[in-house]
mmCIF file of C-alpha atoms and ligand atoms in Angstrom:
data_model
loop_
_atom_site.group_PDB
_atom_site.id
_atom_site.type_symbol
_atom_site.label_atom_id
_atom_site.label_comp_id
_atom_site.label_asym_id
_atom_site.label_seq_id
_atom_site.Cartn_x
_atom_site.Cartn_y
_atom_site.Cartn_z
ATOM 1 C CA UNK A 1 47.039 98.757 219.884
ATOM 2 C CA UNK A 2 47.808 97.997 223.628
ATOM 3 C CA UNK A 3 46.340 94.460 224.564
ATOM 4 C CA UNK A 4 44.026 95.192 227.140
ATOM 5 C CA UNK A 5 44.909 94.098 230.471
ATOM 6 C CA UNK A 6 42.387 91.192 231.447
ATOM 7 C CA UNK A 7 42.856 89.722 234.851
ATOM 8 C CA UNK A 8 41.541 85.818 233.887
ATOM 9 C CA UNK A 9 42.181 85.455 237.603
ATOM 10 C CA UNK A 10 39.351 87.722 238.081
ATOM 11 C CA UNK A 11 36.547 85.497 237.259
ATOM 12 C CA UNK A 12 33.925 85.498 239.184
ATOM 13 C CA UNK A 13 29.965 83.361 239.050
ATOM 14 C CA UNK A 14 27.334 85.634 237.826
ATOM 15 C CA UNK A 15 23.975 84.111 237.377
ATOM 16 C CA UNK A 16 22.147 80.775 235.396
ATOM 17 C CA UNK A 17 19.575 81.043 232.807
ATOM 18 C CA UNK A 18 17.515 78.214 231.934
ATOM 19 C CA UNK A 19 15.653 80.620 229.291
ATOM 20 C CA UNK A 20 16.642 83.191 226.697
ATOM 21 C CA UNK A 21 13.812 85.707 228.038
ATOM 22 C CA UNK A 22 15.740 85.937 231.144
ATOM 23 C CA UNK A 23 19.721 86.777 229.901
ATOM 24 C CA UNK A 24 21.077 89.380 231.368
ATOM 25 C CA UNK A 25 21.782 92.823 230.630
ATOM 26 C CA UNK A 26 24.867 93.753 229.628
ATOM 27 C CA UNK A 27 27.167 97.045 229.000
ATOM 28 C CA UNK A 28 30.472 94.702 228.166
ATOM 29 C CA UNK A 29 31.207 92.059 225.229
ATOM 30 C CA UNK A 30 29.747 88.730 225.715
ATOM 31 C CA UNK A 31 32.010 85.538 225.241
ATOM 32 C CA UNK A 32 30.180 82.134 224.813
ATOM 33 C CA UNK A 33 31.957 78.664 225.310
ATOM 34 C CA UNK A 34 30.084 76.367 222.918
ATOM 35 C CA UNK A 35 30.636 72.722 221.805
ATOM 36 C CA UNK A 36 29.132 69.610 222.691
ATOM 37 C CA UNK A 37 28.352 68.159 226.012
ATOM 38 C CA UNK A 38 32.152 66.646 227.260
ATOM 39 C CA UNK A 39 34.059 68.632 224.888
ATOM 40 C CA UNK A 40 35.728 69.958 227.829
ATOM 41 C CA UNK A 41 33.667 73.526 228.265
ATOM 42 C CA UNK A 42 33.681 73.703 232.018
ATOM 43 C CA UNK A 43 36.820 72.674 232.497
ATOM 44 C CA UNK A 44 38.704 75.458 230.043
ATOM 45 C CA UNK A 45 36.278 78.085 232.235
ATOM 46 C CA UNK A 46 37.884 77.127 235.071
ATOM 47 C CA UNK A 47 41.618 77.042 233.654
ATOM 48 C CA UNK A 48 41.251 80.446 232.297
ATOM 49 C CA UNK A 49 40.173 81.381 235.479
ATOM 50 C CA UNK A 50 43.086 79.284 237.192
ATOM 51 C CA UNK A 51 40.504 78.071 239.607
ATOM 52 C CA UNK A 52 39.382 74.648 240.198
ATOM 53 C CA UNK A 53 35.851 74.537 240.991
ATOM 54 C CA UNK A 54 34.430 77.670 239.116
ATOM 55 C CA UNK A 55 32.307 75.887 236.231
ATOM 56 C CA UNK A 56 31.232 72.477 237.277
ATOM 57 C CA UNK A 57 33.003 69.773 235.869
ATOM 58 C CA UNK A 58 31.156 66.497 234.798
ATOM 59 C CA UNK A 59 32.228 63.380 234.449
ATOM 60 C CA UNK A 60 28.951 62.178 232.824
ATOM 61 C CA UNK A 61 28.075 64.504 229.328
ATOM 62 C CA UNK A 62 24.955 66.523 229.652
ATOM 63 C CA UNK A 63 24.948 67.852 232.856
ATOM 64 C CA UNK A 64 24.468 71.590 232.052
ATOM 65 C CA UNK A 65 21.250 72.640 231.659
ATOM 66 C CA UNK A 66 21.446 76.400 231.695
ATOM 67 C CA UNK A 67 23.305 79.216 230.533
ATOM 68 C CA UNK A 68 26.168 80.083 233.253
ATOM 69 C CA UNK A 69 27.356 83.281 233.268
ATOM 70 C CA UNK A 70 30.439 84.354 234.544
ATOM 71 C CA UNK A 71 31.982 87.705 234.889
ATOM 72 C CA UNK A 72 35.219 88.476 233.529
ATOM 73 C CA UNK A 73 36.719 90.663 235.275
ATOM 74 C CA UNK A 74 34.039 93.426 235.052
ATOM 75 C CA UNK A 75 35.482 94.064 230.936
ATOM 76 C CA UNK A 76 33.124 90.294 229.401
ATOM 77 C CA UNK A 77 30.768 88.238 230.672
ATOM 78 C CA UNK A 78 31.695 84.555 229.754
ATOM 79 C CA UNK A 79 28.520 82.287 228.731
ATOM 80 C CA UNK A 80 29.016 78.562 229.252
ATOM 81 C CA UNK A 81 26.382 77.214 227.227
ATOM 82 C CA UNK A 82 24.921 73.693 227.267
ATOM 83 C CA UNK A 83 26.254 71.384 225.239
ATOM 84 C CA UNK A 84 24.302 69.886 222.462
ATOM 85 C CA UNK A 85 24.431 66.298 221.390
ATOM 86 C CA UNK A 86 24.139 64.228 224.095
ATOM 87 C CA UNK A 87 22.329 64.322 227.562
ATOM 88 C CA UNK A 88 21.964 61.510 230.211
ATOM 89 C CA UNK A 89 18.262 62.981 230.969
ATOM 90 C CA UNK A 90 14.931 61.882 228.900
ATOM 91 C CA UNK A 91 15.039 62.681 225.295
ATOM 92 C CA UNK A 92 12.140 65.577 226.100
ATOM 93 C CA UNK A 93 14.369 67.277 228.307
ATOM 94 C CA UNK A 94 17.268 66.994 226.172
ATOM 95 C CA UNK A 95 15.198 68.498 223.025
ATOM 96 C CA UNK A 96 14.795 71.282 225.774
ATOM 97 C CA UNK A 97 18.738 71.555 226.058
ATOM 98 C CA UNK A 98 19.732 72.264 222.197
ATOM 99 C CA UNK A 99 16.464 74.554 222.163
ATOM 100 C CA UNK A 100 18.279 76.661 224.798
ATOM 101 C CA UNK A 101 20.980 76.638 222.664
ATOM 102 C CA UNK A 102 19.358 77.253 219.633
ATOM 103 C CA UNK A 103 17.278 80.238 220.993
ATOM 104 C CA UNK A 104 20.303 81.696 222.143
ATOM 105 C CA UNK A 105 22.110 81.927 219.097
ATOM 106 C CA UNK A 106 18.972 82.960 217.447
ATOM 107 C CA UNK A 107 17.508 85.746 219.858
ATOM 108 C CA UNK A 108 19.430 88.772 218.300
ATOM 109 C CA UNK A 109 22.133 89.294 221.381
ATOM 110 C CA UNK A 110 25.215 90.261 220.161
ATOM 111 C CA UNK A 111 27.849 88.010 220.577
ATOM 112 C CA UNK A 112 31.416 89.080 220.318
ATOM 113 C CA UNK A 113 33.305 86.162 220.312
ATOM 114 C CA UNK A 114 32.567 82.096 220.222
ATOM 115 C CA UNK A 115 35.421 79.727 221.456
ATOM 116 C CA UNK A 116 34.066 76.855 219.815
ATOM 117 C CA UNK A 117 35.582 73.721 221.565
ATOM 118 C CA UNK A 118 35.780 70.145 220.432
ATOM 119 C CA UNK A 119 37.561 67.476 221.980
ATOM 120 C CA UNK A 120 40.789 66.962 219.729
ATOM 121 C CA UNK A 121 40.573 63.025 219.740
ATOM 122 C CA UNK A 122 37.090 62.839 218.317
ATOM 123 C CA UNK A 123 35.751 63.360 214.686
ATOM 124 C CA UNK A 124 33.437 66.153 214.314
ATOM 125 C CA UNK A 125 29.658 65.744 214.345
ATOM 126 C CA UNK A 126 27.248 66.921 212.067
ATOM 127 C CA UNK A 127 26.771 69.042 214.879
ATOM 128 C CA UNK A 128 29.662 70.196 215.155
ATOM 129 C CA UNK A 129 30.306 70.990 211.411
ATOM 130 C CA UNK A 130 26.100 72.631 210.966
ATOM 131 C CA UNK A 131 27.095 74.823 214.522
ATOM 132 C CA UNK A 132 30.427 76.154 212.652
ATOM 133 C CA UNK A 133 29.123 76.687 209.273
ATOM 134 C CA UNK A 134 25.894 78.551 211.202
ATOM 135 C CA UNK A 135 28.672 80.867 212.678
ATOM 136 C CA UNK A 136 30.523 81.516 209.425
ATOM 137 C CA UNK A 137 27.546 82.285 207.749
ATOM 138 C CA UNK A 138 25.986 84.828 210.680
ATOM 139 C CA UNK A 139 29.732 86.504 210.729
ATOM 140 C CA UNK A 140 29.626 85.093 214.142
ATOM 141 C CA UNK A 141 33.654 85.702 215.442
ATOM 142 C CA UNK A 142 34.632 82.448 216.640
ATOM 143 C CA UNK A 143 37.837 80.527 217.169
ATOM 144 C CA UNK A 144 38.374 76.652 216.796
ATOM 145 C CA UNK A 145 39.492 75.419 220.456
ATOM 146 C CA UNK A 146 40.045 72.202 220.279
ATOM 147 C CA UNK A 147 40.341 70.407 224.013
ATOM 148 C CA UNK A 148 41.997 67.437 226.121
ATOM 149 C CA UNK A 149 45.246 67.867 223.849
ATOM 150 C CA UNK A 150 47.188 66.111 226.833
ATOM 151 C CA UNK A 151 45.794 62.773 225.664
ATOM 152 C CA UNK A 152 47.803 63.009 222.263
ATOM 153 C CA UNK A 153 51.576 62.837 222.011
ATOM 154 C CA UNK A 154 52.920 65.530 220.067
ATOM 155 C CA UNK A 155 53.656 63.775 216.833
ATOM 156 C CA UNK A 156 50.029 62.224 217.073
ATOM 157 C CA UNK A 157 48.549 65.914 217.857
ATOM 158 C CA UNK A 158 50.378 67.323 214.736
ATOM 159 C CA UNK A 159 48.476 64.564 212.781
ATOM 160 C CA UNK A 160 45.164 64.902 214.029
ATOM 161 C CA UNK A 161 45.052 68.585 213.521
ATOM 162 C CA UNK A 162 45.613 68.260 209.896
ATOM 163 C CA UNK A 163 43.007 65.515 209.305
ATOM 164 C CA UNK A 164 40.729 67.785 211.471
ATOM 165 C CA UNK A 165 41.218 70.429 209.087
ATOM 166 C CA UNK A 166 40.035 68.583 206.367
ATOM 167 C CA UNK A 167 36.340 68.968 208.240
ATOM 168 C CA UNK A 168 36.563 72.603 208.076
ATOM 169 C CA UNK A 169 37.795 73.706 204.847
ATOM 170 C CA UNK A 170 34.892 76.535 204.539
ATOM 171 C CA UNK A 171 36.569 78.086 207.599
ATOM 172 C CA UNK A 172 40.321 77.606 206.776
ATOM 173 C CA UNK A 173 40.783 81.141 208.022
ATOM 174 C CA UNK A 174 40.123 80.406 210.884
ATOM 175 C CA UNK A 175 42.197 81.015 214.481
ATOM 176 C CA UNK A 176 42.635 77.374 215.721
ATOM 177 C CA UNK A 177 44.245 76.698 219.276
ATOM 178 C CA UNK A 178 45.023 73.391 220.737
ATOM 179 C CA UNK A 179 44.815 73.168 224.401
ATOM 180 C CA UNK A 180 44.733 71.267 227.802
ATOM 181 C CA UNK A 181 42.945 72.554 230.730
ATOM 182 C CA UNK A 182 44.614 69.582 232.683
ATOM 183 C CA UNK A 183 48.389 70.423 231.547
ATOM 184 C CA UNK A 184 47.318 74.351 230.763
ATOM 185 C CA UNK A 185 48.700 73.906 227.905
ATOM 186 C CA UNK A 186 47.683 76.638 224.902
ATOM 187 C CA UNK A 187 45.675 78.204 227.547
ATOM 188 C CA UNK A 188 47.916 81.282 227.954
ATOM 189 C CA UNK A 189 48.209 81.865 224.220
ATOM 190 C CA UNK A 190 44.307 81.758 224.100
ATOM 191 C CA UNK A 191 44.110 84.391 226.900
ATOM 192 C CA UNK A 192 46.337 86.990 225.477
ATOM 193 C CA UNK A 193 43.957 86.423 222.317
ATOM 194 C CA UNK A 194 40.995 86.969 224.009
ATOM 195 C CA UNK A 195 42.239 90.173 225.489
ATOM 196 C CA UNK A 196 43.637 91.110 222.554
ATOM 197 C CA UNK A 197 40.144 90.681 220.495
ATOM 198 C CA UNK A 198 38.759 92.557 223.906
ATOM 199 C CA UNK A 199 40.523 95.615 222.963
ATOM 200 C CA UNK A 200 39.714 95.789 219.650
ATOM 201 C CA UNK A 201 36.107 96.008 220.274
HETATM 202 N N1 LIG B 301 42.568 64.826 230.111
HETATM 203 C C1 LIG B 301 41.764 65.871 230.021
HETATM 204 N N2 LIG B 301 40.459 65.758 230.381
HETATM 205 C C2 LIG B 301 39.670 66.855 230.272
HETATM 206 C C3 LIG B 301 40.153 68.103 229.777
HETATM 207 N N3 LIG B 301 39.137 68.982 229.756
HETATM 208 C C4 LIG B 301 38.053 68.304 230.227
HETATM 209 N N4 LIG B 301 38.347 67.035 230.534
HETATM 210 C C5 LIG B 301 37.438 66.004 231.077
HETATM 211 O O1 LIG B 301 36.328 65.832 230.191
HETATM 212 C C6 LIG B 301 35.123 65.656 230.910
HETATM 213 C C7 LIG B 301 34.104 66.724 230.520
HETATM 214 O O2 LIG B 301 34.593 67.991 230.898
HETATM 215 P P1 LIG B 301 33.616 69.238 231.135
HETATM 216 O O3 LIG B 301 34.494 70.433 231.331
HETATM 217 O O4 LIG B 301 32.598 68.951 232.192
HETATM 218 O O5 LIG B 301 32.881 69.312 229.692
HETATM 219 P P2 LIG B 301 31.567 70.140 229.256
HETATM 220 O O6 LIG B 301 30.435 69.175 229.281
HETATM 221 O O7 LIG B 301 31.852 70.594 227.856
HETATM 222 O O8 LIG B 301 31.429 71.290 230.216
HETATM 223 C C8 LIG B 301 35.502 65.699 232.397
HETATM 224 O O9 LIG B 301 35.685 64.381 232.838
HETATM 225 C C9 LIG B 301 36.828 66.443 232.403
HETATM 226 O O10 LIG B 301 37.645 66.122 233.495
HETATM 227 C C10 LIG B 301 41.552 68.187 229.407
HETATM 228 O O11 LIG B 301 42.086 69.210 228.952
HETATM 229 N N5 LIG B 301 42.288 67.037 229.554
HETATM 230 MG MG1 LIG B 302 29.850 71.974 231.366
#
């Protein structure tokens, strides 16, 4: 089958949700960026797009409090989710955060594809491991991204990988990618997956 021809470059804002009643409709397959807050969602939105300031970047975890959608080229929409785990706001509002979340994963869209990012340096929450057995279990398709590869040195990267593996055995199928959004690296290989899992569906 031809890959279908995505242009990342064509990425464009679409709209914020801050409730599930409110997502929008949609004709095309819908790709969510998940992962906790800091695990580098915003920034691998922007280096697929090869844009700088399309998804805003945080320095301090918690920041995004909606659903973001952006619009891929008119063939996905792209969901940048909040990130669960950890917010700099009252623990009320944060509740409010992973409900968002939650109720998004649990509302009955259909989701065609999770990148499922976590930053390559750190070990895997409870979180982390309960989000990615919920996606094996709801036959979910996701891929393992994990992020911020630039701060390992290759030999270190090859070793973390495997002892990351360990936390996933019940998904050892799985597609993993290793990337940088600083350095870019991985992020081409990820692209011609995505449009290659676009033009399957
Ligand atoms: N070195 C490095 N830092 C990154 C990378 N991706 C994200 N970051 C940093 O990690 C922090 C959180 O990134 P952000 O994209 O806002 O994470 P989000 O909360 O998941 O959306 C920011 O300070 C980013 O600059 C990466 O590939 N390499
Ligand atoms: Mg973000």
């Amino acid at each position: 089958m031809n890959p279908m021809n995505v242009n990342f470059n064509n990425m464009k804002y679409k709209m914020t949700c801050a409730d599930v009643k409110n997502l929008p409709d949609t004709t095309v397959p819908e790709i969510v960026i998940s992962g906790r807050s800091n695990a580098g969602k915003s920034s691998l939105i922007n280096a697929l797009a090869n844009m700088n300031k399309l998804a805003r970047v945080s320095g301090k975890p918690g920041k995004t409090r909606e659903i973001i959608y952006f619009d891929l080229d008119g063939k996905a929409l792209i969901a940048d989710l909040p990130g669960y785990g950890y917010s700099a706001a009252s623990k009320e509002v944060t509740a409010k955060f992973s409900d968002l979340c939650d109720n998004y994963f649990r509302c009955g869209r259909k989701i065609s594809l999770v990148l499922f990012l976590m930053d390559v340096r750190r070990t895997p929450s409870e979180e982390d491991v309960g989000m990615l057995e919920f996606l094996n279990k709801a036959g979910i398709p996701y891929l393992i991204v994990f992020t911020k590869c630039d701060k390992l040195s290759n030999a270190e990267l090859k070793k973390q990988l495997h002892s990351l593996s360990g936390f996933f055995d019940f998904a050892e199928d799985a597609d993993v990618y290793a990337v940088s959004s600083k350095d870019k690296k991985g992020i081409n290989d990820l692209k011609s997956t995505i449009s290659d899992i676009l033009s399957r569906i």
